[in-house]
Amino acid sequence: MKTVDIKCRADLATMRTSLVRALSFSAALALALNPAIAPAVAADYRPLAPAAADGQINARFLSLGIGKSVVIDLPRDIKDVLVADPKIANAVVRSAQRAYIIGAAVGQTNIVFFDSAGQQIAAYDIAVKRDLNGVRAALKQVLPNADIQIDGLGDGVILTGTAANPLEAQQANDLAVRLAGGVDKVVNSIVVRGRDQIMLKVTVAEVQRNIVKQLGIDLSANLNYGTSVVSFTNSNPFTALGKNLVDGNNLTTKFGAAPSVQATLRAMETAGVIRTLAEPNLTAISGESATFIAGGEFPVPAGYACDPTTHVCTTQISFKKFGISLNFTPVVLSEGKISMRVMTEVSELSNENAITLSQAVTSTSVNSLTVPSIRTRRAETSLEIPSGGAMAMAGLIQQQTKQAISGLPGLMQLPILGTLFRSRDFVNNATELVVIVTPYVVRAVAPKDLSRPDDGFAPPADPQAQLIGNINRLYGVPGRTEPAKNYRGTYGFITE
C-alpha cells in the first residue's frame, strides 16, 4: 500500500508540472499574437484628472456678445463637438485644430471638444450677453472723467465703478436704462466719489411803511326860533382805515349862548415802519433734502365740544405754526454749478385782521378772546446758481393808497366852507420785499475755525452792573489774537 501511494503522488506531481508549462506557453503565445493586451508599465500610467464640481474637466469661462464670435485653437485634432444648447451658442469646426464659437442668444451653455480616441480636449462655459461695446463708447464720450464699467447680467446690465458726482451716475444710469429697455433691468452699483455738501444762505429782507392821516370837523348847533328849537349835528366817520384813530385827540370850540354852535376838530397823523430780516442757513448733501424751522405755535379756537349730560361746552383749541422755515434739495451738476429746489417762508403774528370772539359765561360776565392773524412771506422755486453766486429768487414792491371823504351832501362840496362839513381819511402803505439765495460748496473744517454767538460772552461783575450799568463784559473770544485791521465807518454792536 505504501509503494502504490508513493507512485500515485509522483504521477500527480508530474501532471501538475506539465499543466503549468502548458499554461505558460499559451499565455506567451497570446501575448505575442495580441500586443494590445500587454501589461501597462509605470511609464505609460496616467492618473485621471479630478472632475470639476459641474462635471467638466478644466472648463474655461468664455463671454460673448450676441452675433459675436471667437476663434479657438486646440492642441490635438478635433473628432467630435458637444454643444449643450445650440440656440444660445454654436461651434463651427473649419480645420482639424481650429473652431469658431458664435453667440446666438442671451443665455448660458457649454461646449466640449473630443479627439479621435474619445478623450476630452477642452471644455468651455459660454455666457452670451448683450453687445455693450457701443454703450461703453458712449459712456467714454459723454463721461470721459468717470470710471464706470457696464457688463451684462442675464437679459439686463450692471453698472459698476465710480463717478465724480451724482449727475454723472444718473447719466450713466439713463444710458443703461435706454439700452436694457426698462429700469427693472438695470442694476446700478456706481459709487459717487466724495459727495459734495451744499450750504444755502437765504436772506429775506422787508421794509413796510405806512402813513395815516385823518382830519375832520364835527359841528353841532342848537337854534331857537320862538318856542321851537332846532338841533343840528354833523359827525363824519373815517372809513378808509376802518377805524378811528383820533378819539381823544379833539379840539372843541363853542359859539353863542342860547343859540349855540359847537365845532370839534379831529386830527391825527401817524407814520410807522416795519423792518423784517431773516437769514436762515442750512447745509445738506448733494441730492438730499434738508429742512430748517425756527418759530412756534399759537392757539386758535377750533370749535366747541358740549357734554350731553352736564350741557357744559368747552372751547377746542388747535395750534397754528409761524416763524422762519427753509427747505431745499441741492444737486451738484458740475464743478461749481448747483441746481436746487428752494422753499422759504417767514411768518409772524399780526394784529391786522385779528378777530375777537366773545362767550357769555353768566348773565353779567362775558369772556372775550382775540385771535391774531399771520403775515406770511413765502417763495418756492427751482434755480441753477454757481457756488458763491447770489440770485434774487423773489421780490415784491407794493404800494397801496386809500382815501375817503365823508360829509354832509351839498355843503361838503363848497370850496372853503365845505371843510367844516366833511372829514378826510388818507392811508398809504408801501412794502418792499426781496428774497436772495446764495449756495456754497462747503467742506468740513476744524472746530477751532468755527465761532459761536456766545464765544467770549460773560455776565458782568456786581460793581460793573450796579455802578456802570453794564449787562455783559467785553465781547470777544479769549485767547484768540486777531490781526490788526483798519475799519472805516460805523462797526460793532449798538447798545441802546
PDB file of C-alpha atoms in Angstrom, residues 301-306 313-316 357-359:
ATOM      1  CA  PRO A 301     -60.223 128.155  18.686  1.00  0.00           C
ATOM      2  CA  ALA A 302     -61.338 125.204  16.589  1.00  0.00           C
ATOM      3  CA  GLY A 303     -64.935 124.835  17.818  1.00  0.00           C
ATOM      4  CA  TYR A 304     -66.924 123.819  20.845  1.00  0.00           C
ATOM      5  CA  ALA A 305     -67.467 120.450  22.482  1.00  0.00           C
ATOM      6  CA  CYS A 306     -70.502 120.029  24.700  1.00  0.00           C
ATOM      7  CA  CYS A 313     -69.485 123.454  26.432  1.00  0.00           C
ATOM      8  CA  THR A 314     -65.729 123.866  26.234  1.00  0.00           C
ATOM      9  CA  THR A 315     -63.662 125.522  23.530  1.00  0.00           C
ATOM     10  CA  GLN A 316     -61.463 123.245  21.440  1.00  0.00           C
ATOM     11  CA  LEU A 357     -64.566 136.032  19.991  1.00  0.00           C
ATOM     12  CA  SER A 358     -66.951 136.569  22.885  1.00  0.00           C
ATOM     13  CA  GLN A 359     -68.713 133.974  25.002  1.00  0.00           C
TER      14      GLN A 359
END
